[in-house]
mmCIF file of C-alpha atoms in Angstrom:
data_model
loop_
_atom_site.group_PDB
_atom_site.id
_atom_site.type_symbol
_atom_site.label_atom_id
_atom_site.label_comp_id
_atom_site.label_asym_id
_atom_site.label_seq_id
_atom_site.Cartn_x
_atom_site.Cartn_y
_atom_site.Cartn_z
ATOM 1 C CA LEU A 1 11.281 -21.203 33.022
ATOM 2 C CA GLU A 2 9.263 -17.930 32.915
ATOM 3 C CA TYR A 3 8.566 -18.813 36.627
ATOM 4 C CA LEU A 4 12.249 -19.440 37.779
ATOM 5 C CA ASP A 5 13.412 -16.280 35.721
ATOM 6 C CA GLU A 6 12.408 -14.044 38.587
ATOM 7 C CA PHE A 7 14.552 -16.019 40.950
ATOM 8 C CA VAL A 8 17.584 -17.236 38.875
ATOM 9 C CA ASP A 9 20.206 -15.688 36.237
ATOM 10 C CA MET A 10 21.293 -18.722 34.538
ATOM 11 C CA TYR A 11 19.914 -22.257 34.264
ATOM 12 C CA ASP A 12 22.859 -24.878 34.040
ATOM 13 C CA VAL A 13 21.487 -27.391 31.517
ATOM 14 C CA SER A 14 25.032 -28.936 30.724
ATOM 15 C CA CYS A 15 23.546 -32.280 31.999
ATOM 16 C CA GLY A 16 20.802 -32.838 29.425
ATOM 17 C CA LEU A 17 22.828 -32.506 26.339
ATOM 18 C CA ASN A 18 23.372 -35.517 23.889
ATOM 19 C CA PRO A 19 23.914 -35.779 20.169
ATOM 20 C CA SER A 20 20.322 -35.313 19.398
ATOM 21 C CA LEU A 21 20.018 -32.479 21.921
ATOM 22 C CA GLN A 22 21.662 -29.225 20.372
ATOM 23 C CA TYR A 23 20.483 -25.759 21.083
ATOM 24 C CA GLN A 24 17.232 -26.067 21.527
ATOM 25 C CA ILE A 25 16.445 -24.264 24.533
ATOM 26 C CA ASP A 26 16.714 -20.875 23.063
ATOM 27 C CA SER A 27 12.999 -20.797 21.488
ATOM 28 C CA ASN A 28 12.075 -19.738 25.304
ATOM 29 C CA PHE A 29 10.480 -16.545 25.348
ATOM 30 C CA LEU A 30 11.027 -14.611 28.355
ATOM 31 C CA PRO A 31 9.721 -10.737 29.271
ATOM 32 C CA ASP A 32 12.728 -8.634 29.141
ATOM 33 C CA GLY A 33 13.581 -9.588 25.490
ATOM 34 C CA TRP A 34 17.410 -10.609 26.685
ATOM 35 C CA ARG A 35 16.885 -14.296 28.286
ATOM 36 C CA SER A 36 17.558 -16.773 25.768
ATOM 37 C CA TYR A 37 19.393 -19.935 26.845
ATOM 38 C CA MET A 38 21.869 -21.657 25.276
ATOM 39 C CA ALA A 39 23.328 -24.716 25.694
ATOM 40 C CA ARG A 40 26.705 -26.167 24.134
ATOM 41 C CA ALA A 41 28.112 -29.447 23.995
ATOM 42 C CA VAL A 42 31.781 -30.634 23.736
ATOM 43 C CA LYS A 43 32.333 -32.758 20.707
ATOM 44 C CA ASP A 44 32.480 -36.332 21.065
ATOM 45 C CA LYS A 45 35.701 -36.458 18.753
ATOM 46 C CA PHE A 46 37.701 -33.814 20.498
ATOM 47 C CA LYS A 47 37.011 -36.210 24.136
ATOM 48 C CA LYS A 48 38.617 -39.119 22.538
ATOM 49 C CA SER A 49 41.847 -36.812 21.948
ATOM 50 C CA ARG A 50 45.287 -37.231 23.703
ATOM 51 C CA ALA A 51 44.622 -33.634 24.409
ATOM 52 C CA TYR A 52 41.338 -34.099 26.163
ATOM 53 C CA LYS A 53 42.498 -36.795 27.893
ATOM 54 C CA CYS A 54 45.742 -36.345 29.225
ATOM 55 C CA GLY A 55 46.569 -32.666 28.298
ATOM 56 C CA ARG A 56 46.930 -29.995 30.730
ATOM 57 C CA LEU A 57 46.418 -25.887 30.611
ATOM 58 C CA TYR A 58 48.313 -23.646 32.723
ATOM 59 C CA HIS A 59 47.400 -20.380 34.500
ATOM 60 C CA ASN A 60 49.280 -18.634 37.157
ATOM 61 C CA LYS A 61 49.471 -19.224 40.748
ATOM 62 C CA LEU A 62 48.291 -16.477 43.331
ATOM 63 C CA LYS A 63 50.638 -15.232 46.375
ATOM 64 C CA GLU A 64 49.669 -13.083 49.164
ATOM 65 C CA VAL A 65 50.874 -9.285 49.179
ATOM 66 C CA SER A 66 52.379 -8.211 52.705
ATOM 67 C CA ASP A 67 51.525 -5.021 54.941
ATOM 68 C CA ASP A 68 54.718 -3.279 53.547
ATOM 69 C CA GLU A 69 53.146 -3.658 49.935
ATOM 70 C CA TYR A 70 50.542 -1.271 50.309
ATOM 71 C CA ASN A 71 52.645 1.933 50.699
ATOM 72 C CA ASP A 72 50.439 4.058 47.913
ATOM 73 C CA LEU A 73 47.252 4.348 46.061
ATOM 74 C CA GLY A 74 48.658 2.095 43.084
ATOM 75 C CA LYS A 75 48.741 -0.711 44.740
ATOM 76 C CA TYR A 76 45.112 -0.716 45.371
ATOM 77 C CA GLY A 77 44.371 -0.334 42.037
ATOM 78 C CA LEU A 78 43.987 3.198 41.898
ATOM 79 C CA ASP A 79 45.878 6.006 39.677
ATOM 80 C CA ARG A 80 47.413 8.782 41.957
ATOM 81 C CA GLU A 81 47.570 11.307 39.700
ATOM 82 C CA LYS A 82 43.539 11.366 38.471
ATOM 83 C CA ILE A 83 40.143 10.400 39.139
ATOM 84 C CA VAL A 84 37.411 10.753 36.635
ATOM 85 C CA ILE A 85 33.648 11.180 38.318
ATOM 86 C CA ASP A 86 30.940 10.719 35.728
ATOM 87 C CA MET A 87 28.371 13.473 36.660
ATOM 88 C CA VAL A 88 26.411 13.141 33.208
ATOM 89 C CA ASP A 89 23.613 11.125 34.730
ATOM 90 C CA THR A 90 23.205 13.785 37.968
ATOM 91 C CA VAL A 91 22.599 16.814 35.255
ATOM 92 C CA LYS A 92 20.304 14.588 33.608
ATOM 93 C CA GLU A 93 17.939 14.167 36.386
ATOM 94 C CA HIS A 94 17.107 17.885 36.234
ATOM 95 C CA SER A 95 15.657 17.637 32.534
ATOM 96 C CA ASN A 96 12.463 15.443 31.173
ATOM 97 C CA ASN A 97 13.000 16.909 27.670
ATOM 98 C CA GLN A 98 13.881 13.911 25.458
ATOM 99 C CA GLU A 99 15.714 16.095 22.714
ATOM 100 C CA SER A 100 17.525 18.110 25.468
ATOM 101 C CA ASN A 101 18.685 14.508 26.841
ATOM 102 C CA GLU A 102 19.936 13.108 23.455
ATOM 103 C CA ASP A 103 22.533 16.300 23.964
ATOM 104 C CA TYR A 104 24.174 14.272 26.759
ATOM 105 C CA LEU A 105 25.559 11.529 24.294
ATOM 106 C CA ASP A 106 28.607 14.535 23.736
ATOM 107 C CA THR A 107 30.708 15.122 27.227
ATOM 108 C CA ARG A 108 33.828 16.343 28.110
ATOM 109 C CA ASN A 109 36.057 16.000 31.560
ATOM 110 C CA VAL A 110 36.492 19.229 33.550
ATOM 111 C CA LEU A 111 38.597 19.851 36.476
ATOM 112 C CA ILE A 112 37.205 20.028 39.854
ATOM 113 C CA ALA A 113 39.670 19.866 42.514
ATOM 114 C CA ASP A 114 43.474 19.687 42.927
ATOM 115 C CA PHE A 115 44.395 18.487 46.112
ATOM 116 C CA ASN A 116 48.366 20.050 45.781
ATOM 117 C CA SER A 117 46.568 23.461 46.023
ATOM 118 C CA ASN A 118 45.503 25.118 49.069
ATOM 119 C CA ARG A 119 42.134 25.818 48.408
ATOM 120 C CA ASP A 120 41.223 22.395 47.131
ATOM 121 C CA LYS A 121 42.989 21.058 50.012
ATOM 122 C CA ARG A 122 40.374 22.459 52.371
ATOM 123 C CA LEU A 123 37.506 20.910 49.933
ATOM 124 C CA LEU A 124 39.719 17.411 50.519
ATOM 125 C CA LYS A 125 39.522 18.321 54.479
ATOM 126 C CA LYS A 126 35.868 18.993 54.052
ATOM 127 C CA ALA A 127 34.535 15.458 52.432
ATOM 128 C CA MET A 128 36.898 13.181 54.644
ATOM 129 C CA SER A 129 35.183 14.635 57.672
ATOM 130 C CA ARG A 130 32.010 13.600 56.147
ATOM 131 C CA ASP A 131 33.028 9.795 55.960
ATOM 132 C CA LYS A 132 34.235 8.186 58.962
ATOM 133 C CA PHE A 133 35.868 5.835 56.779
ATOM 134 C CA PHE A 134 38.649 8.529 56.590
ATOM 135 C CA ARG A 135 39.047 8.924 60.729
ATOM 136 C CA PHE A 136 42.947 7.869 61.349
ATOM 137 C CA ASN A 137 42.063 4.810 63.626
ATOM 138 C CA GLU A 138 39.723 3.284 60.584
ATOM 139 C CA LEU A 139 42.046 4.055 57.630
ATOM 140 C CA SER A 140 45.082 2.936 59.218
ATOM 141 C CA LYS A 141 43.475 -0.543 59.285
ATOM 142 C CA TYR A 142 43.301 -0.134 55.666
ATOM 143 C CA ALA A 143 46.544 1.637 55.077
ATOM 144 C CA PRO A 144 49.042 0.230 57.777
ATOM 145 C CA LYS A 145 51.663 2.495 56.326
ATOM 146 C CA ILE A 146 50.506 5.699 57.178
ATOM 147 C CA ASN A 147 51.485 7.764 60.333
ATOM 148 C CA SER A 148 49.179 10.508 60.061
ATOM 149 C CA LEU A 149 46.207 11.866 58.233
ATOM 150 C CA ASN A 150 47.884 14.868 57.324
ATOM 151 C CA GLU A 151 50.804 12.331 55.161
ATOM 152 C CA PHE A 152 47.254 10.522 53.389
ATOM 153 C CA MET A 153 46.263 13.977 52.587
ATOM 154 C CA THR A 154 49.500 15.485 51.608
ATOM 155 C CA SER A 155 51.847 12.956 50.498
ATOM 156 C CA SER A 156 52.375 12.155 46.704
ATOM 157 C CA ASP A 157 52.143 8.399 47.245
ATOM 158 C CA TRP A 158 47.923 9.118 48.701
ATOM 159 C CA LEU A 159 46.082 11.759 47.882
ATOM 160 C CA GLY A 160 48.687 14.809 47.270
ATOM 161 C CA ASP A 161 48.716 15.039 43.727
ATOM 162 C CA LEU A 162 45.127 13.464 43.036
ATOM 163 C CA LYS A 163 43.005 15.632 40.389
ATOM 164 C CA VAL A 164 39.551 14.867 40.524
ATOM 165 C CA TYR A 165 37.785 15.363 37.043
ATOM 166 C CA ALA A 166 34.224 15.524 36.289
ATOM 167 C CA THR A 167 32.660 14.014 33.415
ATOM 168 C CA ILE A 168 29.775 16.511 32.357
ATOM 169 C CA PRO A 169 27.498 17.128 29.096
ATOM 170 C CA TYR A 170 29.419 18.888 26.527
ATOM 171 C CA HIS A 171 27.283 21.936 26.124
ATOM 172 C CA LYS A 172 27.267 22.531 30.033
ATOM 173 C CA GLU A 173 29.076 25.600 31.871
ATOM 174 C CA ASP A 174 32.403 25.477 33.516
ATOM 175 C CA SER A 175 30.980 27.243 36.597
ATOM 176 C CA PHE A 176 30.358 25.246 39.735
ATOM 177 C CA ASP A 177 29.832 26.283 42.925
ATOM 178 C CA ASN A 178 30.918 24.293 46.330
ATOM 179 C CA VAL A 179 28.137 22.658 46.982
ATOM 180 C CA TYR A 180 28.703 20.854 43.125
ATOM 181 C CA ARG A 181 32.113 20.629 43.730
ATOM 182 C CA LEU A 182 31.976 19.182 47.325
ATOM 183 C CA LYS A 183 29.865 16.576 45.815
ATOM 184 C CA VAL A 184 31.941 15.688 43.150
ATOM 185 C CA VAL A 185 35.074 15.249 45.719
ATOM 186 C CA ASP A 186 32.679 13.031 48.069
ATOM 187 C CA LYS A 187 31.838 10.445 45.368
ATOM 188 C CA ALA A 188 35.921 10.310 44.690
ATOM 189 C CA LEU A 189 36.386 9.591 47.862
ATOM 190 C CA SER A 190 34.125 6.966 47.791
ATOM 191 C CA ARG A 191 35.867 5.501 45.155
ATOM 192 C CA VAL A 192 39.093 5.482 47.144
ATOM 193 C CA LYS A 193 37.487 4.048 50.151
ATOM 194 C CA ASN A 194 36.213 1.001 47.944
ATOM 195 C CA PHE A 195 39.041 0.557 46.515
ATOM 196 C CA MET A 196 41.278 0.174 49.440
ATOM 197 C CA GLN A 197 38.706 -1.938 51.436
ATOM 198 C CA SER A 198 38.389 -4.320 48.495
ATOM 199 C CA ASN A 199 41.732 -4.509 47.577
ATOM 200 C CA TYR A 200 43.196 -5.300 50.578
ATOM 201 C CA MET A 201 45.123 -8.188 51.720
ATOM 202 C CA LYS A 202 44.537 -9.189 48.438
ATOM 203 C CA ARG A 203 46.515 -12.177 46.516
ATOM 204 C CA ARG A 204 48.425 -11.451 43.092
ATOM 205 C CA GLY A 205 50.164 -12.948 39.938
ATOM 206 C CA THR A 206 52.973 -14.356 40.407
ATOM 207 C CA ARG A 207 55.539 -16.155 37.577
ATOM 208 C CA GLU A 208 54.751 -19.203 38.511
ATOM 209 C CA PHE A 209 52.494 -21.150 36.563
ATOM 210 C CA GLU A 210 50.462 -24.840 37.031
ATOM 211 C CA PRO A 211 48.600 -27.127 35.405
ATOM 212 C CA VAL A 212 44.508 -27.709 35.041
ATOM 213 C CA LYS A 213 43.700 -30.814 33.445
ATOM 214 C CA VAL A 214 42.086 -30.205 30.045
ATOM 215 C CA LYS A 215 38.797 -32.246 30.748
ATOM 216 C CA ASP A 216 38.033 -29.952 33.558
ATOM 217 C CA ILE A 217 37.947 -26.937 31.728
ATOM 218 C CA VAL A 218 36.569 -27.773 28.611
ATOM 219 C CA VAL A 219 33.148 -29.188 29.392
ATOM 220 C CA ASP A 220 29.532 -28.624 28.628
ATOM 221 C CA TYR A 221 27.948 -25.266 29.404
ATOM 222 C CA SER A 222 24.995 -22.973 29.366
ATOM 223 C CA LYS A 223 24.817 -19.912 28.109
ATOM 224 C CA ARG A 224 22.432 -16.130 28.269
ATOM 225 C CA ILE A 225 22.719 -14.783 25.115
ATOM 226 C CA SER A 226 20.442 -11.394 23.776
ATOM 227 C CA LYS A 227 17.352 -11.878 21.474
ATOM 228 C CA GLY A 228 18.058 -8.382 19.871
ATOM 229 C CA GLU A 229 19.691 -7.426 16.321
ATOM 230 C CA ARG A 230 21.717 -5.042 17.411
ATOM 231 C CA SER A 231 24.454 -4.074 19.808
ATOM 232 C CA THR A 232 23.675 -1.772 22.213
ATOM 233 C CA GLY A 233 26.399 -0.138 24.378
ATOM 234 C CA ASP A 234 29.020 -2.086 25.760
ATOM 235 C CA ARG A 235 26.109 -5.186 25.184
ATOM 236 C CA PRO A 236 27.410 -6.872 21.845
ATOM 237 C CA VAL A 237 25.153 -9.084 19.501
ATOM 238 C CA ILE A 238 25.769 -12.810 20.579
ATOM 239 C CA ARG A 239 25.115 -15.155 18.364
ATOM 240 C CA PRO A 240 25.544 -18.947 17.959
ATOM 241 C CA TYR A 241 27.507 -20.577 14.886
ATOM 242 C CA GLU A 242 27.409 -23.926 13.926
ATOM 243 C CA MET A 243 31.266 -25.521 14.399
ATOM 244 C CA GLY A 244 30.518 -28.999 13.319
ATOM 245 C CA ASN A 245 32.498 -29.243 10.243
ATOM 246 C CA ASP A 246 35.364 -27.590 12.047
ATOM 247 C CA ASP A 247 37.242 -30.529 13.529
ATOM 248 C CA TRP A 248 39.656 -28.377 15.515
ATOM 249 C CA PHE A 249 36.937 -26.227 17.630
ATOM 250 C CA VAL A 250 36.330 -28.096 20.545
ATOM 251 C CA TYR A 251 32.385 -27.233 20.686
ATOM 252 C CA ASP A 252 29.493 -28.140 18.435
ATOM 253 C CA HIS A 253 28.645 -24.380 18.383
ATOM 254 C CA ALA A 254 30.317 -21.366 18.993
ATOM 255 C CA ILE A 255 28.485 -18.919 20.749
ATOM 256 C CA VAL A 256 30.017 -15.288 20.127
ATOM 257 C CA ASP A 257 29.925 -11.922 19.144
ATOM 258 C CA GLY A 258 31.054 -10.520 15.338
ATOM 259 C CA LEU A 259 34.763 -9.816 16.669
ATOM 260 C CA GLU A 260 35.580 -13.204 18.239
ATOM 261 C CA LYS A 261 33.478 -15.146 14.849
ATOM 262 C CA ARG A 262 35.954 -12.924 12.743
ATOM 263 C CA MET A 263 38.786 -14.067 14.917
ATOM 264 C CA ILE A 264 37.735 -17.821 14.817
ATOM 265 C CA ASP A 265 37.108 -17.626 10.829
ATOM 266 C CA SER A 266 41.127 -16.334 10.740
ATOM 267 C CA ILE A 267 41.922 -19.077 12.524
ATOM 268 C CA ARG A 268 40.294 -21.193 10.359
ATOM 269 C CA ARG A 269 42.538 -19.701 7.241
ATOM 270 C CA ILE A 270 45.666 -20.482 8.895
ATOM 271 C CA ILE A 271 43.840 -23.986 10.446
ATOM 272 C CA PHE A 272 45.672 -26.393 7.372
ATOM 273 C CA LYS A 273 49.145 -24.618 7.755
ATOM 274 C CA LEU A 274 48.992 -25.656 11.724
ATOM 275 C CA LYS A 275 47.548 -29.102 10.252
ATOM 276 C CA ASP A 276 50.340 -29.897 8.640
ATOM 277 C CA LYS A 277 53.029 -29.414 11.816
ATOM 278 C CA TYR A 278 51.192 -30.421 14.548
ATOM 279 C CA LYS A 279 48.908 -34.007 15.224
ATOM 280 C CA GLU A 280 46.527 -32.073 17.425
ATOM 281 C CA VAL A 281 45.276 -28.357 16.715
ATOM 282 C CA PHE A 282 42.503 -27.610 18.856
ATOM 283 C CA LEU A 283 41.027 -23.899 19.316
ATOM 284 C CA ILE A 284 39.336 -23.275 22.709
ATOM 285 C CA ARG A 285 36.384 -21.621 23.909
ATOM 286 C CA ASN A 286 37.554 -20.371 27.576
ATOM 287 C CA GLU A 287 34.001 -19.444 28.451
ATOM 288 C CA GLU A 288 33.084 -17.249 31.275
ATOM 289 C CA THR A 289 30.354 -19.290 32.361
ATOM 290 C CA ILE A 290 32.993 -21.699 33.674
ATOM 291 C CA SER A 291 36.138 -19.533 34.631
ATOM 292 C CA LYS A 292 38.224 -22.105 35.684
ATOM 293 C CA LEU A 293 41.420 -20.744 33.806
ATOM 294 C CA LYS A 294 42.092 -16.997 35.088
ATOM 295 C CA LEU A 295 45.026 -15.471 34.313
ATOM 296 C CA TYR A 296 46.595 -12.888 37.069
ATOM 297 C CA GLU A 297 49.018 -9.816 36.505
ATOM 298 C CA PHE A 298 52.229 -10.346 37.860
ATOM 299 C CA GLU A 299 54.262 -7.448 36.606
ATOM 300 C CA ASN A 300 53.146 -3.748 36.297
ATOM 301 C CA SER A 301 54.518 -0.878 34.609
ATOM 302 C CA ASP A 302 52.414 2.200 35.120
ATOM 303 C CA GLY A 303 52.111 2.195 38.795
ATOM 304 C CA ILE A 304 48.929 0.487 39.777
ATOM 305 C CA THR A 305 48.062 -3.213 40.632
ATOM 306 C CA HIS A 306 45.425 -4.858 38.813
ATOM 307 C CA TYR A 307 44.076 -7.833 41.041
ATOM 308 C CA ALA A 308 41.451 -8.855 39.210
ATOM 309 C CA GLY A 309 41.793 -12.224 36.882
ATOM 310 C CA PHE A 310 40.696 -12.353 33.528
ATOM 311 C CA LEU A 311 39.965 -14.923 31.615
ATOM 312 C CA PRO A 312 41.297 -15.058 27.557
ATOM 313 C CA ASP A 313 38.585 -15.714 25.578
ATOM 314 C CA PHE A 314 40.197 -18.324 23.620
ATOM 315 C CA LEU A 315 43.013 -21.073 24.048
ATOM 316 C CA LEU A 316 44.932 -22.607 20.963
ATOM 317 C CA TYR A 317 46.160 -25.851 21.656
ATOM 318 C CA LEU A 318 48.780 -27.169 19.513
ATOM 319 C CA ASP A 319 50.825 -30.484 20.234
ATOM 320 C CA ASP A 320 52.979 -32.597 17.764
ATOM 321 C CA GLY A 321 54.032 -35.318 19.804
ATOM 322 C CA ASN A 322 57.012 -33.908 21.218
ATOM 323 C CA GLU A 323 56.158 -30.381 22.401
ATOM 324 C CA THR A 324 52.864 -28.647 23.088
ATOM 325 C CA TYR A 325 51.767 -24.864 22.649
ATOM 326 C CA GLN A 326 49.232 -23.114 24.252
ATOM 327 C CA LEU A 327 48.548 -19.812 23.068
ATOM 328 C CA PHE A 328 46.363 -17.244 24.883
ATOM 329 C CA ILE A 329 44.004 -14.929 22.609
ATOM 330 C CA GLU A 330 41.804 -11.947 23.555
ATOM 331 C CA PRO A 331 39.457 -10.266 21.220
ATOM 332 C CA LYS A 332 39.197 -6.857 21.922
ATOM 333 C CA GLY A 333 36.469 -3.798 20.791
ATOM 334 C CA THR A 334 38.135 -0.945 19.955
ATOM 335 C CA GLN A 335 36.410 1.193 22.698
ATOM 336 C CA LEU A 336 37.893 -1.364 25.566
ATOM 337 C CA ILE A 337 41.395 -1.193 24.440
ATOM 338 C CA GLU A 338 42.488 1.473 27.031
ATOM 339 C CA LYS A 339 40.813 -0.107 29.885
ATOM 340 C CA ASP A 340 42.441 -3.328 29.427
ATOM 341 C CA LYS A 341 45.698 -2.425 28.257
ATOM 342 C CA TRP A 342 46.904 -3.806 31.494
ATOM 343 C CA LYS A 343 45.662 -7.312 30.329
ATOM 344 C CA GLU A 344 47.587 -6.934 26.900
ATOM 345 C CA LYS A 345 50.767 -6.438 28.926
ATOM 346 C CA LEU A 346 50.150 -9.552 30.593
ATOM 347 C CA LEU A 347 49.667 -11.074 28.147
ATOM 348 C CA GLU A 348 52.189 -10.075 26.505
ATOM 349 C CA ASN A 349 54.838 -10.718 29.347
ATOM 350 C CA ILE A 350 53.444 -14.641 29.025
ATOM 351 C CA LYS A 351 56.525 -16.393 27.426
ATOM 352 C CA PRO A 352 58.658 -19.287 28.097
ATOM 353 C CA GLN A 353 61.803 -16.888 29.302
ATOM 354 C CA ASN A 354 59.626 -14.625 31.616
ATOM 355 C CA ILE A 355 57.767 -17.627 33.678
ATOM 356 C CA LYS A 356 58.138 -20.902 35.166
ATOM 357 C CA LEU A 357 55.758 -23.790 34.919
ATOM 358 C CA LEU A 358 55.329 -26.094 37.712
ATOM 359 C CA GLY A 359 54.868 -30.002 37.897
ATOM 360 C CA GLU A 360 55.392 -32.311 34.624
ATOM 361 C CA THR A 361 56.190 -30.176 32.103
ATOM 362 C CA GLY A 362 57.767 -31.540 29.260
ATOM 363 C CA GLU A 363 58.181 -29.646 26.373
ATOM 364 C CA ILE A 364 55.611 -27.063 26.430
ATOM 365 C CA LYS A 365 55.838 -23.724 25.829
ATOM 366 C CA LEU A 366 53.050 -20.617 26.739
ATOM 367 C CA TYR A 367 52.880 -17.267 24.956
ATOM 368 C CA GLY A 368 50.326 -14.342 25.267
ATOM 369 C CA LEU A 369 49.349 -12.860 22.633
ATOM 370 C CA ARG A 370 48.361 -8.707 21.751
ATOM 371 C CA PHE A 371 45.019 -8.106 21.390
ATOM 372 C CA TYR A 372 43.162 -9.091 18.315
ATOM 373 C CA THR A 373 41.406 -6.136 17.493
ATOM 374 C CA PRO A 374 39.773 -4.431 14.629
ATOM 375 C CA GLU A 375 42.654 -2.774 13.614
ATOM 376 C CA ASN A 376 45.146 -5.198 14.118
ATOM 377 C CA GLY A 377 43.658 -8.611 14.125
ATOM 378 C CA GLN A 378 45.882 -9.806 10.905
ATOM 379 C CA GLU A 379 48.685 -8.858 12.928
ATOM 380 C CA THR A 380 47.924 -11.367 15.855
ATOM 381 C CA ILE A 381 47.390 -14.389 13.292
ATOM 382 C CA SER A 382 50.392 -13.217 11.779
ATOM 383 C CA GLU A 383 52.075 -14.065 15.091
ATOM 384 C CA ILE A 384 50.352 -16.928 15.324
ATOM 385 C CA GLU A 385 51.971 -18.297 12.787
ATOM 386 C CA LYS A 386 55.309 -16.620 13.364
ATOM 387 C CA LEU A 387 55.263 -18.274 17.114
ATOM 388 C CA THR A 388 54.315 -22.070 15.595
ATOM 389 C CA THR A 389 55.002 -22.944 11.868
ATOM 390 C CA ASP A 390 58.514 -20.440 11.446
ATOM 391 C CA SER A 391 61.193 -21.211 13.614
ATOM 392 C CA SER A 392 64.015 -19.758 11.899
ATOM 393 C CA ARG A 393 63.027 -16.429 13.150
ATOM 394 C CA ASP A 394 63.448 -15.180 16.769
ATOM 395 C CA TYR A 395 60.040 -14.221 17.689
ATOM 396 C CA GLU A 396 60.678 -10.763 19.519
ATOM 397 C CA ASP A 397 62.571 -9.367 16.019
ATOM 398 C CA PHE A 398 59.784 -10.177 14.118
ATOM 399 C CA LYS A 399 57.666 -6.930 13.196
ATOM 400 C CA LEU A 400 54.079 -7.143 11.794
ATOM 401 C CA VAL A 401 51.963 -5.074 9.319
ATOM 402 C CA ALA A 402 48.776 -4.523 10.076
ATOM 403 C CA GLU A 403 46.674 -5.712 6.863
ATOM 404 C CA ASP A 404 42.692 -5.066 7.862
ATOM 405 C CA LYS A 405 41.593 -2.147 9.217
ATOM 406 C CA THR A 406 37.722 -2.799 9.156
ATOM 407 C CA ASP A 407 35.979 -1.230 12.698
ATOM 408 C CA TYR A 408 34.644 -3.728 14.204
ATOM 409 C CA LYS A 409 33.033 -2.259 17.935
ATOM 410 C CA ASP A 410 31.168 -5.148 19.178
ATOM 411 C CA LYS A 411 33.093 -6.515 22.035
#
């Protein structure tokens, strides 16, 4: 493994799993302090269940996006009003003093250019002339609805109302020469170019959901985890937790971070209620290394189209013999809530009245839940109970009260 580590990022060891092999792979020492490899097996008991043998999980179909729909920056996944460029590292390059570098942890955003002003239009024109992508013959390949470069520069659908901000160290003065401002605008246009090139002729989610066999989603897998003891930045500590005594969790171990573990524990506290009503109750880890059950945005309310799919971390599968529920659950750390707000909106749009199930569906109901967060995790659990164990009240009218305010920020 030490030799191969230079060449590969993941080892698939699932084929070697058996009841006597649990997660021995994590004893490997690898030099970067981050590579410990875990192997997870699907429980034999789950493989004997009706859910595993005959069950279906649902995700939405995609459709092609026509040229006519690419009529503003939002259709490429960009905000037409604001772009923020991180310039902190650029400033840090000029300092070798460790104490002063610590000051860069505190930052602020400052306005660099407003393309609605005549002065900054000249700056925009200068920056566009430095990149061949923004010549009309090339640009029109990715924006077939524009008629001229002037329209692209001045229309509110494109760059006309765009403001460019720079994230800088908090203590840095607000005096920027034209060289610096041009550098920031160059970076902003580079982002516009990248989004236009990567999101043109993409496929978008629909309201039609198609089935995938449970046995194709729930498979043995391997996962890389950190040997560290603390979360660092966006990299939370992920650990294995024994789940052998929890017959409702489909894997022998849960390899999760702290917030995900808390969510699992919350499900454990209501499991008896679910088992009282349903013959089969299973919590499925929708593991990113498998990535066969992605969801795609099919409706947006902020004018920005998101083409990337995402994997809800967990699916709660309930079957009482006549009716089946599939609930998408996504734990989300505080620092990611705003950035991933579109994902929560997508989840909340997944309701029986909003979507169409394809194939032989029988009595199957799909629901997406609001994020399970450090602030309102108990609300999400109450929402699950309301949806699945109390049919006397309408889900849409149910108002939730948060009880748990513990501040976890590790996801």
